[in-house]
Amino acid sequence: GAVVSQHPSWVICKSGTSVKIECRSLDFQATTMFWYRQFPKQSLMLMATSNEGSKATYEQGVEKDKFLINHASLTLSTLTVTSAHPEDSSFYICSARGGGGERSNYGYTFGSGTRLTVV
Amino acid sequence: GESVGLHLPTLSVQEGDNSIINCAYSNSASDYFIWYKQESGKGPQFIIDIRSNMDKRQGQRVTVLLNKTVKHLSLQIAATQPGDSAVYFCAEKVAAGNKLTFGGGTRVLVKP
């Protein structure tokens, strides 16, 4: 159990366009979803936390108007990178957490990541 | 040996030997810790976790040790196999919080 599906796995887009990344919890309801960004040879940096039906909470330094997060249901969150530029090229990873607490099977489950390349 | 700078610290280990990966966590208020394994181009994969009221927890071939006095966490992998080659991250969560903060990561290279 506790599977998180992330799509697409990779995407190439032109500078100035927008890209949407989806994160779905397949077999549990995710009360909270997290979006991370990871540059090569670096750790995961949290971008934002989203709770179903409410606005996302962004980490310091993350532009909320550039990285739009929607968590419309308990199984789906989307991250839209608006007006993408080459410096937005990165590996984006989502994580979903169910309501069972850390020690249940529905702790923090990660998606497989999306490699975004902006050209 | 280890490399620093733009590269992740690297632990080279002979196949069959034991590996020890260390992590210094930042927040004394953290009460829950997780070790993740990340292979190239993939998301982090859960390995083992531990709460702050414990100092040791064992899984299959893995052991996590927690020393709250010095804010240190370690992951021991017994009989390291080629499939263990990956980057390993520790993550911490503060009490009453919801988000995980990741450490810098260590690359493990298993030599045949």
mmCIF file with all atom_site columns, N, CA, C and O in Angstrom, chain A residues 32 34 36 38 40-46 49 51 59 91 93 95 97 102-103 107-113 115, chain B residues 6-8 31-32 34 36 38 41-44 49-51 54 57 89 93 97-100 102-105 107:
data_model
loop_
_atom_site.group_PDB
_atom_site.id
_atom_site.type_symbol
_atom_site.label_atom_id
_atom_site.label_alt_id
_atom_site.label_comp_id
_atom_site.label_asym_id
_atom_site.label_entity_id
_atom_site.label_seq_id
_atom_site.pdbx_PDB_ins_code
_atom_site.Cartn_x
_atom_site.Cartn_y
_atom_site.Cartn_z
_atom_site.occupancy
_atom_site.B_iso_or_equiv
_atom_site.pdbx_formal_charge
_atom_site.auth_seq_id
_atom_site.auth_comp_id
_atom_site.auth_asym_id
_atom_site.auth_atom_id
_atom_site.pdbx_PDB_model_num
ATOM 1   N N  . THR A 1 32  ? -2.252 15.769 3.467   1.00 0.00 ? 32  THR A N  1
ATOM 2   C CA . THR A 1 32  ? -1.228 16.774 3.200   1.00 0.00 ? 32  THR A CA 1
ATOM 3   C C  . THR A 1 32  ? -0.312 16.283 2.091   1.00 0.00 ? 32  THR A C  1
ATOM 4   O O  . THR A 1 32  ? 0.054  15.111 2.077   1.00 0.00 ? 32  THR A O  1
ATOM 5   N N  . PHE A 1 34  ? 3.297  17.484 -0.164  1.00 0.00 ? 34  PHE A N  1
ATOM 6   C CA . PHE A 1 34  ? 4.475  18.344 -0.126  1.00 0.00 ? 34  PHE A CA 1
ATOM 7   C C  . PHE A 1 34  ? 5.130  18.337 -1.512  1.00 0.00 ? 34  PHE A C  1
ATOM 8   O O  . PHE A 1 34  ? 5.148  17.321 -2.196  1.00 0.00 ? 34  PHE A O  1
ATOM 9   N N  . TYR A 1 36  ? 8.791  19.216 -3.432  1.00 0.00 ? 36  TYR A N  1
ATOM 10  C CA . TYR A 1 36  ? 10.214 19.451 -3.241  1.00 0.00 ? 36  TYR A CA 1
ATOM 11  C C  . TYR A 1 36  ? 10.866 19.725 -4.594  1.00 0.00 ? 36  TYR A C  1
ATOM 12  O O  . TYR A 1 36  ? 10.391 19.287 -5.630  1.00 0.00 ? 36  TYR A O  1
ATOM 13  N N  . GLN A 1 38  ? 14.846 19.444 -6.331  1.00 0.00 ? 38  GLN A N  1
ATOM 14  C CA . GLN A 1 38  ? 16.174 18.881 -6.096  1.00 0.00 ? 38  GLN A CA 1
ATOM 15  C C  . GLN A 1 38  ? 17.075 19.182 -7.281  1.00 0.00 ? 38  GLN A C  1
ATOM 16  O O  . GLN A 1 38  ? 16.797 18.750 -8.404  1.00 0.00 ? 38  GLN A O  1
ATOM 17  N N  . PRO A 1 40  ? 20.919 18.897 -9.135  1.00 0.00 ? 40  PRO A N  1
ATOM 18  C CA . PRO A 1 40  ? 21.887 17.795 -9.211  1.00 0.00 ? 40  PRO A CA 1
ATOM 19  C C  . PRO A 1 40  ? 22.874 17.796 -8.051  1.00 0.00 ? 40  PRO A C  1
ATOM 20  O O  . PRO A 1 40  ? 23.396 18.837 -7.655  1.00 0.00 ? 40  PRO A O  1
ATOM 21  N N  . LYS A 1 41  ? 23.097 16.632 -7.490  1.00 0.00 ? 41  LYS A N  1
ATOM 22  C CA . LYS A 1 41  ? 24.052 16.407 -6.419  1.00 0.00 ? 41  LYS A CA 1
ATOM 23  C C  . LYS A 1 41  ? 23.705 17.202 -5.153  1.00 0.00 ? 41  LYS A C  1
ATOM 24  O O  . LYS A 1 41  ? 24.576 17.475 -4.331  1.00 0.00 ? 41  LYS A O  1
ATOM 25  N N  . GLN A 1 42  ? 22.444 17.556 -5.022  1.00 0.00 ? 42  GLN A N  1
ATOM 26  C CA . GLN A 1 42  ? 22.013 18.264 -3.828  1.00 0.00 ? 42  GLN A CA 1
ATOM 27  C C  . GLN A 1 42  ? 20.847 17.537 -3.162  1.00 0.00 ? 42  GLN A C  1
ATOM 28  O O  . GLN A 1 42  ? 20.306 16.574 -3.695  1.00 0.00 ? 42  GLN A O  1
ATOM 29  N N  . SER A 1 43  ? 20.474 18.038 -2.000  1.00 0.00 ? 43  SER A N  1
ATOM 30  C CA . SER A 1 43  ? 19.401 17.412 -1.250  1.00 0.00 ? 43  SER A CA 1
ATOM 31  C C  . SER A 1 43  ? 18.041 17.926 -1.719  1.00 0.00 ? 43  SER A C  1
ATOM 32  O O  . SER A 1 43  ? 17.945 18.774 -2.597  1.00 0.00 ? 43  SER A O  1
ATOM 33  N N  . LEU A 1 44  ? 16.998 17.393 -1.135  1.00 0.00 ? 44  LEU A N  1
ATOM 34  C CA . LEU A 1 44  ? 15.643 17.836 -1.434  1.00 0.00 ? 44  LEU A CA 1
ATOM 35  C C  . LEU A 1 44  ? 15.356 19.109 -0.632  1.00 0.00 ? 44  LEU A C  1
ATOM 36  O O  . LEU A 1 44  ? 15.587 19.136 0.583   1.00 0.00 ? 44  LEU A O  1
ATOM 37  N N  . MET A 1 45  ? 14.838 20.104 -1.330  1.00 0.00 ? 45  MET A N  1
ATOM 38  C CA . MET A 1 45  ? 14.462 21.346 -0.660  1.00 0.00 ? 45  MET A CA 1
ATOM 39  C C  . MET A 1 45  ? 12.954 21.491 -0.738  1.00 0.00 ? 45  MET A C  1
ATOM 40  O O  . MET A 1 45  ? 12.376 21.491 -1.834  1.00 0.00 ? 45  MET A O  1
ATOM 41  N N  . LEU A 1 46  ? 12.305 21.634 0.410   1.00 0.00 ? 46  LEU A N  1
ATOM 42  C CA . LEU A 1 46  ? 10.862 21.778 0.436   1.00 0.00 ? 46  LEU A CA 1
ATOM 43  C C  . LEU A 1 46  ? 10.453 23.108 -0.173  1.00 0.00 ? 46  LEU A C  1
ATOM 44  O O  . LEU A 1 46  ? 11.003 24.154 0.189   1.00 0.00 ? 46  LEU A O  1
ATOM 45  N N  . THR A 1 49  ? 3.861  23.223 1.212   1.00 0.00 ? 49  THR A N  1
ATOM 46  C CA . THR A 1 49  ? 2.998  22.214 1.835   1.00 0.00 ? 49  THR A CA 1
ATOM 47  C C  . THR A 1 49  ? 1.565  22.551 1.488   1.00 0.00 ? 49  THR A C  1
ATOM 48  O O  . THR A 1 49  ? 1.147  23.714 1.611   1.00 0.00 ? 49  THR A O  1
ATOM 49  N N  . ASN A 1 51  ? -2.594 21.438 1.916   1.00 0.00 ? 51  ASN A N  1
ATOM 50  C CA . ASN A 1 51  ? -3.647 20.656 2.547   1.00 0.00 ? 51  ASN A CA 1
ATOM 51  C C  . ASN A 1 51  ? -4.884 20.732 1.674   1.00 0.00 ? 51  ASN A C  1
ATOM 52  O O  . ASN A 1 51  ? -5.186 21.781 1.095   1.00 0.00 ? 51  ASN A O  1
ATOM 53  N N  . GLU A 1 59  ? 7.480  27.823 1.373   1.00 0.00 ? 59  GLU A N  1
ATOM 54  C CA . GLU A 1 59  ? 8.698  28.064 2.139   1.00 0.00 ? 59  GLU A CA 1
ATOM 55  C C  . GLU A 1 59  ? 9.289  29.410 1.729   1.00 0.00 ? 59  GLU A C  1
ATOM 56  O O  . GLU A 1 59  ? 9.017  29.945 0.642   1.00 0.00 ? 59  GLU A O  1
ATOM 57  N N  . PHE A 1 91  ? 14.663 18.716 -10.713 1.00 0.00 ? 91  PHE A N  1
ATOM 58  C CA . PHE A 1 91  ? 13.914 17.495 -10.432 1.00 0.00 ? 91  PHE A CA 1
ATOM 59  C C  . PHE A 1 91  ? 12.897 17.856 -9.353  1.00 0.00 ? 91  PHE A C  1
ATOM 60  O O  . PHE A 1 91  ? 13.267 18.289 -8.272  1.00 0.00 ? 91  PHE A O  1
ATOM 61  N N  . ILE A 1 93  ? 9.783  16.729 -6.921  1.00 0.00 ? 93  ILE A N  1
ATOM 62  C CA . ILE A 1 93  ? 9.295  15.505 -6.267  1.00 0.00 ? 93  ILE A CA 1
ATOM 63  C C  . ILE A 1 93  ? 8.143  15.858 -5.326  1.00 0.00 ? 93  ILE A C  1
ATOM 64  O O  . ILE A 1 93  ? 8.229  16.828 -4.576  1.00 0.00 ? 93  ILE A O  1
ATOM 65  N N  . SER A 1 95  ? 5.389  14.493 -2.277  1.00 0.00 ? 95  SER A N  1
ATOM 66  C CA . SER A 1 95  ? 5.237  13.544 -1.186  1.00 0.00 ? 95  SER A CA 1
ATOM 67  C C  . SER A 1 95  ? 3.834  13.693 -0.631  1.00 0.00 ? 95  SER A C  1
ATOM 68  O O  . SER A 1 95  ? 3.310  14.805 -0.562  1.00 0.00 ? 95  SER A O  1
ATOM 69  N N  . ARG A 1 97  ? 1.055  12.503 2.485   1.00 0.00 ? 97  ARG A N  1
ATOM 70  C CA . ARG A 1 97  ? 0.951  11.941 3.831   1.00 0.00 ? 97  ARG A CA 1
ATOM 71  C C  . ARG A 1 97  ? -0.511 11.732 4.174   1.00 0.00 ? 97  ARG A C  1
ATOM 72  O O  . ARG A 1 97  ? -1.329 12.623 4.031   1.00 0.00 ? 97  ARG A O  1
ATOM 73  N N  . GLU A 1 102 ? 2.858  8.956  11.611  1.00 0.00 ? 102 GLU A N  1
ATOM 74  C CA . GLU A 1 102 ? 4.132  8.573  11.017  1.00 0.00 ? 102 GLU A CA 1
ATOM 75  C C  . GLU A 1 102 ? 4.356  7.076  11.031  1.00 0.00 ? 102 GLU A C  1
ATOM 76  O O  . GLU A 1 102 ? 4.992  6.526  10.163  1.00 0.00 ? 102 GLU A O  1
ATOM 77  N N  . ARG A 1 103 ? 3.861  6.386  12.018  1.00 0.00 ? 103 ARG A N  1
ATOM 78  C CA . ARG A 1 103 ? 4.218  4.991  12.150  1.00 0.00 ? 103 ARG A CA 1
ATOM 79  C C  . ARG A 1 103 ? 3.250  4.062  11.415  1.00 0.00 ? 103 ARG A C  1
ATOM 80  O O  . ARG A 1 103 ? 3.379  2.868  11.475  1.00 0.00 ? 103 ARG A O  1
ATOM 81  N N  . GLY A 1 107 ? 2.663  7.105  6.170   1.00 0.00 ? 107 GLY A N  1
ATOM 82  C CA . GLY A 1 107 ? 3.497  8.200  6.606   1.00 0.00 ? 107 GLY A CA 1
ATOM 83  C C  . GLY A 1 107 ? 3.812  9.075  5.427   1.00 0.00 ? 107 GLY A C  1
ATOM 84  O O  . GLY A 1 107 ? 2.946  9.541  4.726   1.00 0.00 ? 107 GLY A O  1
ATOM 85  N N  . TYR A 1 108 ? 5.060  9.299  5.192   1.00 0.00 ? 108 TYR A N  1
ATOM 86  C CA . TYR A 1 108 ? 5.488  10.147 4.091   1.00 0.00 ? 108 TYR A CA 1
ATOM 87  C C  . TYR A 1 108 ? 5.886  9.262  2.909   1.00 0.00 ? 108 TYR A C  1
ATOM 88  O O  . TYR A 1 108 ? 6.893  8.568  2.964   1.00 0.00 ? 108 TYR A O  1
ATOM 89  N N  . THR A 1 109 ? 5.077  9.314  1.861   1.00 0.00 ? 109 THR A N  1
ATOM 90  C CA . THR A 1 109 ? 5.353  8.510  0.671   1.00 0.00 ? 109 THR A CA 1
ATOM 91  C C  . THR A 1 109 ? 5.685  9.439  -0.477  1.00 0.00 ? 109 THR A C  1
ATOM 92  O O  . THR A 1 109 ? 4.964  10.406 -0.715  1.00 0.00 ? 109 THR A O  1
ATOM 93  N N  . PHE A 1 110 ? 6.741  9.127  -1.198  1.00 0.00 ? 110 PHE A N  1
ATOM 94  C CA . PHE A 1 110 ? 7.216  10.001 -2.259  1.00 0.00 ? 110 PHE A CA 1
ATOM 95  C C  . PHE A 1 110 ? 6.833  9.483  -3.634  1.00 0.00 ? 110 PHE A C  1
ATOM 96  O O  . PHE A 1 110 ? 6.758  8.271  -3.872  1.00 0.00 ? 110 PHE A O  1
ATOM 97  N N  . GLY A 1 111 ? 6.609  10.439 -4.532  1.00 0.00 ? 111 GLY A N  1
ATOM 98  C CA . GLY A 1 111 ? 6.446  10.104 -5.933  1.00 0.00 ? 111 GLY A CA 1
ATOM 99  C C  . GLY A 1 111 ? 7.801  9.839  -6.567  1.00 0.00 ? 111 GLY A C  1
ATOM 100 O O  . GLY A 1 111 ? 8.850  9.980  -5.931  1.00 0.00 ? 111 GLY A O  1
ATOM 101 N N  . SER A 1 112 ? 7.772  9.474  -7.824  1.00 0.00 ? 112 SER A N  1
ATOM 102 C CA . SER A 1 112 ? 8.992  9.092  -8.529  1.00 0.00 ? 112 SER A CA 1
ATOM 103 C C  . SER A 1 112 ? 9.730  10.277 -9.130  1.00 0.00 ? 112 SER A C  1
ATOM 104 O O  . SER A 1 112 ? 10.817 10.122 -9.673  1.00 0.00 ? 112 SER A O  1
ATOM 105 N N  . GLY A 1 113 ? 9.154  11.474 -9.011  1.00 0.00 ? 113 GLY A N  1
ATOM 106 C CA . GLY A 1 113 ? 9.846  12.667 -9.462  1.00 0.00 ? 113 GLY A CA 1
ATOM 107 C C  . GLY A 1 113 ? 9.552  13.035 -10.907 1.00 0.00 ? 113 GLY A C  1
ATOM 108 O O  . GLY A 1 113 ? 9.167  12.184 -11.724 1.00 0.00 ? 113 GLY A O  1
ATOM 109 N N  . ARG A 1 115 ? 11.463 15.226 -14.009 1.00 0.00 ? 115 ARG A N  1
ATOM 110 C CA . ARG A 1 115 ? 12.631 15.974 -14.485 1.00 0.00 ? 115 ARG A CA 1
ATOM 111 C C  . ARG A 1 115 ? 12.148 17.051 -15.446 1.00 0.00 ? 115 ARG A C  1
ATOM 112 O O  . ARG A 1 115 ? 11.630 16.724 -16.515 1.00 0.00 ? 115 ARG A O  1
ATOM 113 N N  . LEU B 2 6   ? 31.098 20.596 -4.448  1.00 0.00 ? 6   LEU B N  1
ATOM 114 C CA . LEU B 2 6   ? 29.857 20.470 -5.177  1.00 0.00 ? 6   LEU B CA 1
ATOM 115 C C  . LEU B 2 6   ? 29.337 19.049 -5.201  1.00 0.00 ? 6   LEU B C  1
ATOM 116 O O  . LEU B 2 6   ? 28.230 18.802 -5.655  1.00 0.00 ? 6   LEU B O  1
ATOM 117 N N  . HIS B 2 7   ? 30.117 18.109 -4.771  1.00 0.00 ? 7   HIS B N  1
ATOM 118 C CA . HIS B 2 7   ? 29.730 16.720 -4.818  1.00 0.00 ? 7   HIS B CA 1
ATOM 119 C C  . HIS B 2 7   ? 29.262 16.267 -3.452  1.00 0.00 ? 7   HIS B C  1
ATOM 120 O O  . HIS B 2 7   ? 29.687 16.762 -2.412  1.00 0.00 ? 7   HIS B O  1
ATOM 121 N N  . LEU B 2 8   ? 28.375 15.268 -3.483  1.00 0.00 ? 8   LEU B N  1
ATOM 122 C CA . LEU B 2 8   ? 27.928 14.677 -2.242  1.00 0.00 ? 8   LEU B CA 1
ATOM 123 C C  . LEU B 2 8   ? 29.080 13.919 -1.599  1.00 0.00 ? 8   LEU B C  1
ATOM 124 O O  . LEU B 2 8   ? 29.913 13.327 -2.300  1.00 0.00 ? 8   LEU B O  1
ATOM 125 N N  . ASP B 2 31  ? 11.440 15.126 16.634  1.00 0.00 ? 31  ASP B N  1
ATOM 126 C CA . ASP B 2 31  ? 11.047 13.938 17.391  1.00 0.00 ? 31  ASP B CA 1
ATOM 127 C C  . ASP B 2 31  ? 10.846 12.706 16.517  1.00 0.00 ? 31  ASP B C  1
ATOM 128 O O  . ASP B 2 31  ? 10.464 11.639 17.008  1.00 0.00 ? 31  ASP B O  1
ATOM 129 N N  . TYR B 2 32  ? 11.104 12.845 15.225  1.00 0.00 ? 32  TYR B N  1
ATOM 130 C CA . TYR B 2 32  ? 10.886 11.719 14.319  1.00 0.00 ? 32  TYR B CA 1
ATOM 131 C C  . TYR B 2 32  ? 11.885 11.829 13.201  1.00 0.00 ? 32  TYR B C  1
ATOM 132 O O  . TYR B 2 32  ? 12.098 12.916 12.632  1.00 0.00 ? 32  TYR B O  1
ATOM 133 N N  . ILE B 2 34  ? 13.747 9.793  9.660   1.00 0.00 ? 34  ILE B N  1
ATOM 134 C CA . ILE B 2 34  ? 13.600 8.772  8.623   1.00 0.00 ? 34  ILE B CA 1
ATOM 135 C C  . ILE B 2 34  ? 14.876 8.724  7.799   1.00 0.00 ? 34  ILE B C  1
ATOM 136 O O  . ILE B 2 34  ? 15.483 9.770  7.515   1.00 0.00 ? 34  ILE B O  1
ATOM 137 N N  . TYR B 2 36  ? 16.125 7.657  4.015   1.00 0.00 ? 36  TYR B N  1
ATOM 138 C CA . TYR B 2 36  ? 15.656 7.375  2.666   1.00 0.00 ? 36  TYR B CA 1
ATOM 139 C C  . TYR B 2 36  ? 16.828 6.984  1.776   1.00 0.00 ? 36  TYR B C  1
ATOM 140 O O  . TYR B 2 36  ? 17.948 7.457  1.942   1.00 0.00 ? 36  TYR B O  1
ATOM 141 N N  . GLN B 2 38  ? 17.828 7.006  -2.305  1.00 0.00 ? 38  GLN B N  1
ATOM 142 C CA . GLN B 2 38  ? 17.415 7.564  -3.591  1.00 0.00 ? 38  GLN B CA 1
ATOM 143 C C  . GLN B 2 38  ? 18.353 7.084  -4.688  1.00 0.00 ? 38  GLN B C  1
ATOM 144 O O  . GLN B 2 38  ? 19.554 7.363  -4.651  1.00 0.00 ? 38  GLN B O  1
ATOM 145 N N  . GLY B 2 41  ? 17.569 9.466  -10.631 1.00 0.00 ? 41  GLY B N  1
ATOM 146 C CA . GLY B 2 41  ? 16.361 9.728  -11.406 1.00 0.00 ? 41  GLY B CA 1
ATOM 147 C C  . GLY B 2 41  ? 15.080 9.248  -10.774 1.00 0.00 ? 41  GLY B C  1
ATOM 148 O O  . GLY B 2 41  ? 14.031 9.241  -11.430 1.00 0.00 ? 41  GLY B O  1
ATOM 149 N N  . LYS B 2 42  ? 15.139 8.851  -9.498  1.00 0.00 ? 42  LYS B N  1
ATOM 150 C CA . LYS B 2 42  ? 13.948 8.348  -8.828  1.00 0.00 ? 42  LYS B CA 1
ATOM 151 C C  . LYS B 2 42  ? 13.655 9.146  -7.556  1.00 0.00 ? 42  LYS B C  1
ATOM 152 O O  . LYS B 2 42  ? 14.506 9.889  -7.063  1.00 0.00 ? 42  LYS B O  1
ATOM 153 N N  . GLY B 2 43  ? 12.471 8.953  -7.014  1.00 0.00 ? 43  GLY B N  1
ATOM 154 C CA . GLY B 2 43  ? 12.132 9.585  -5.753  1.00 0.00 ? 43  GLY B CA 1
ATOM 155 C C  . GLY B 2 43  ? 12.723 8.825  -4.586  1.00 0.00 ? 43  GLY B C  1
ATOM 156 O O  . GLY B 2 43  ? 13.178 7.691  -4.727  1.00 0.00 ? 43  GLY B O  1
ATOM 157 N N  . PRO B 2 44  ? 12.751 9.455  -3.408  1.00 0.00 ? 44  PRO B N  1
ATOM 158 C CA . PRO B 2 44  ? 13.283 8.780  -2.224  1.00 0.00 ? 44  PRO B CA 1
ATOM 159 C C  . PRO B 2 44  ? 12.440 7.567  -1.838  1.00 0.00 ? 44  PRO B C  1
ATOM 160 O O  . PRO B 2 44  ? 11.216 7.589  -1.932  1.00 0.00 ? 44  PRO B O  1
ATOM 161 N N  . ASP B 2 49  ? 12.662 4.141  10.039  1.00 0.00 ? 49  ASP B N  1
ATOM 162 C CA . ASP B 2 49  ? 12.415 5.357  10.800  1.00 0.00 ? 49  ASP B CA 1
ATOM 163 C C  . ASP B 2 49  ? 12.634 5.092  12.290  1.00 0.00 ? 49  ASP B C  1
ATOM 164 O O  . ASP B 2 49  ? 12.746 3.947  12.736  1.00 0.00 ? 49  ASP B O  1
ATOM 165 N N  . ILE B 2 50  ? 12.663 6.182  13.055  1.00 0.00 ? 50  ILE B N  1
ATOM 166 C CA . ILE B 2 50  ? 12.831 6.055  14.499  1.00 0.00 ? 50  ILE B CA 1
ATOM 167 C C  . ILE B 2 50  ? 12.270 7.294  15.187  1.00 0.00 ? 50  ILE B C  1
ATOM 168 O O  . ILE B 2 50  ? 12.385 8.404  14.673  1.00 0.00 ? 50  ILE B O  1
ATOM 169 N N  . ARG B 2 51  ? 11.640 7.081  16.308  1.00 0.00 ? 51  ARG B N  1
ATOM 170 C CA . ARG B 2 51  ? 11.128 8.200  17.087  1.00 0.00 ? 51  ARG B CA 1
ATOM 171 C C  . ARG B 2 51  ? 12.162 8.583  18.142  1.00 0.00 ? 51  ARG B C  1
ATOM 172 O O  . ARG B 2 51  ? 13.040 7.796  18.491  1.00 0.00 ? 51  ARG B O  1
ATOM 173 N N  . MET B 2 54  ? 13.364 6.512  21.272  1.00 0.00 ? 54  MET B N  1
ATOM 174 C CA . MET B 2 54  ? 14.151 5.305  21.063  1.00 0.00 ? 54  MET B CA 1
ATOM 175 C C  . MET B 2 54  ? 15.576 5.711  20.703  1.00 0.00 ? 54  MET B C  1
ATOM 176 O O  . MET B 2 54  ? 15.811 6.820  20.218  1.00 0.00 ? 54  MET B O  1
ATOM 177 N N  . ARG B 2 57  ? 16.860 1.114  16.364  1.00 0.00 ? 57  ARG B N  1
ATOM 178 C CA . ARG B 2 57  ? 15.770 0.352  15.750  1.00 0.00 ? 57  ARG B CA 1
ATOM 179 C C  . ARG B 2 57  ? 16.368 -0.458 14.611  1.00 0.00 ? 57  ARG B C  1
ATOM 180 O O  . ARG B 2 57  ? 17.206 0.042  13.857  1.00 0.00 ? 57  ARG B O  1
ATOM 181 N N  . PHE B 2 89  ? 19.665 9.739  2.379   1.00 0.00 ? 89  PHE B N  1
ATOM 182 C CA . PHE B 2 89  ? 19.331 10.979 3.076   1.00 0.00 ? 89  PHE B CA 1
ATOM 183 C C  . PHE B 2 89  ? 18.680 10.671 4.416   1.00 0.00 ? 89  PHE B C  1
ATOM 184 O O  . PHE B 2 89  ? 17.848 9.763  4.508   1.00 0.00 ? 89  PHE B O  1
ATOM 185 N N  . LYS B 2 93  ? 11.672 15.547 11.512  1.00 0.00 ? 93  LYS B N  1
ATOM 186 C CA . LYS B 2 93  ? 10.416 16.264 11.655  1.00 0.00 ? 93  LYS B CA 1
ATOM 187 C C  . LYS B 2 93  ? 10.352 16.763 13.101  1.00 0.00 ? 93  LYS B C  1
ATOM 188 O O  . LYS B 2 93  ? 10.594 16.005 14.036  1.00 0.00 ? 93  LYS B O  1
ATOM 189 N N  . GLY B 2 97  ? 5.000  19.377 14.202  1.00 0.00 ? 97  GLY B N  1
ATOM 190 C CA . GLY B 2 97  ? 5.126  19.874 12.837  1.00 0.00 ? 97  GLY B CA 1
ATOM 191 C C  . GLY B 2 97  ? 4.696  18.814 11.847  1.00 0.00 ? 97  GLY B C  1
ATOM 192 O O  . GLY B 2 97  ? 4.366  17.680 12.224  1.00 0.00 ? 97  GLY B O  1
ATOM 193 N N  . ASN B 2 98  ? 4.724  19.187 10.571  1.00 0.00 ? 98  ASN B N  1
ATOM 194 C CA . ASN B 2 98  ? 4.218  18.285 9.562   1.00 0.00 ? 98  ASN B CA 1
ATOM 195 C C  . ASN B 2 98  ? 5.220  18.034 8.439   1.00 0.00 ? 98  ASN B C  1
ATOM 196 O O  . ASN B 2 98  ? 5.081  17.070 7.705   1.00 0.00 ? 98  ASN B O  1
ATOM 197 N N  . LYS B 2 99  ? 6.205  18.875 8.331   1.00 0.00 ? 99  LYS B N  1
ATOM 198 C CA . LYS B 2 99  ? 7.099  18.760 7.181   1.00 0.00 ? 99  LYS B CA 1
ATOM 199 C C  . LYS B 2 99  ? 8.428  18.125 7.577   1.00 0.00 ? 99  LYS B C  1
ATOM 200 O O  . LYS B 2 99  ? 8.861  18.185 8.728   1.00 0.00 ? 99  LYS B O  1
ATOM 201 N N  . LEU B 2 100 ? 9.040  17.492 6.569   1.00 0.00 ? 100 LEU B N  1
ATOM 202 C CA . LEU B 2 100 ? 10.339 16.864 6.757   1.00 0.00 ? 100 LEU B CA 1
ATOM 203 C C  . LEU B 2 100 ? 11.434 17.797 6.252   1.00 0.00 ? 100 LEU B C  1
ATOM 204 O O  . LEU B 2 100 ? 11.296 18.421 5.206   1.00 0.00 ? 100 LEU B O  1
ATOM 205 N N  . PHE B 2 102 ? 15.361 17.631 5.058   1.00 0.00 ? 102 PHE B N  1
ATOM 206 C CA . PHE B 2 102 ? 16.333 16.638 4.633   1.00 0.00 ? 102 PHE B CA 1
ATOM 207 C C  . PHE B 2 102 ? 17.756 17.096 4.911   1.00 0.00 ? 102 PHE B C  1
ATOM 208 O O  . PHE B 2 102 ? 18.090 18.275 4.790   1.00 0.00 ? 102 PHE B O  1
ATOM 209 N N  . GLY B 2 103 ? 18.590 16.123 5.258   1.00 0.00 ? 103 GLY B N  1
ATOM 210 C CA . GLY B 2 103 ? 20.013 16.366 5.381   1.00 0.00 ? 103 GLY B CA 1
ATOM 211 C C  . GLY B 2 103 ? 20.665 16.389 4.012   1.00 0.00 ? 103 GLY B C  1
ATOM 212 O O  . GLY B 2 103 ? 20.012 16.202 2.986   1.00 0.00 ? 103 GLY B O  1
ATOM 213 N N  . GLY B 2 104 ? 21.987 16.584 3.986   1.00 0.00 ? 104 GLY B N  1
ATOM 214 C CA . GLY B 2 104 ? 22.694 16.801 2.735   1.00 0.00 ? 104 GLY B CA 1
ATOM 215 C C  . GLY B 2 104 ? 22.874 15.573 1.859   1.00 0.00 ? 104 GLY B C  1
ATOM 216 O O  . GLY B 2 104 ? 23.065 15.700 0.655   1.00 0.00 ? 104 GLY B O  1
ATOM 217 N N  . GLY B 2 105 ? 22.818 14.401 2.438   1.00 0.00 ? 105 GLY B N  1
ATOM 218 C CA . GLY B 2 105 ? 22.933 13.186 1.655   1.00 0.00 ? 105 GLY B CA 1
ATOM 219 C C  . GLY B 2 105 ? 24.342 12.626 1.587   1.00 0.00 ? 105 GLY B C  1
ATOM 220 O O  . GLY B 2 105 ? 25.336 13.375 1.669   1.00 0.00 ? 105 GLY B O  1
ATOM 221 N N  . ARG B 2 107 ? 26.524 9.640  -0.747  1.00 0.00 ? 107 ARG B N  1
ATOM 222 C CA . ARG B 2 107 ? 26.499 8.652  -1.832  1.00 0.00 ? 107 ARG B CA 1
ATOM 223 C C  . ARG B 2 107 ? 27.259 7.409  -1.380  1.00 0.00 ? 107 ARG B C  1
ATOM 224 O O  . ARG B 2 107 ? 28.382 7.501  -0.875  1.00 0.00 ? 107 ARG B O  1
#
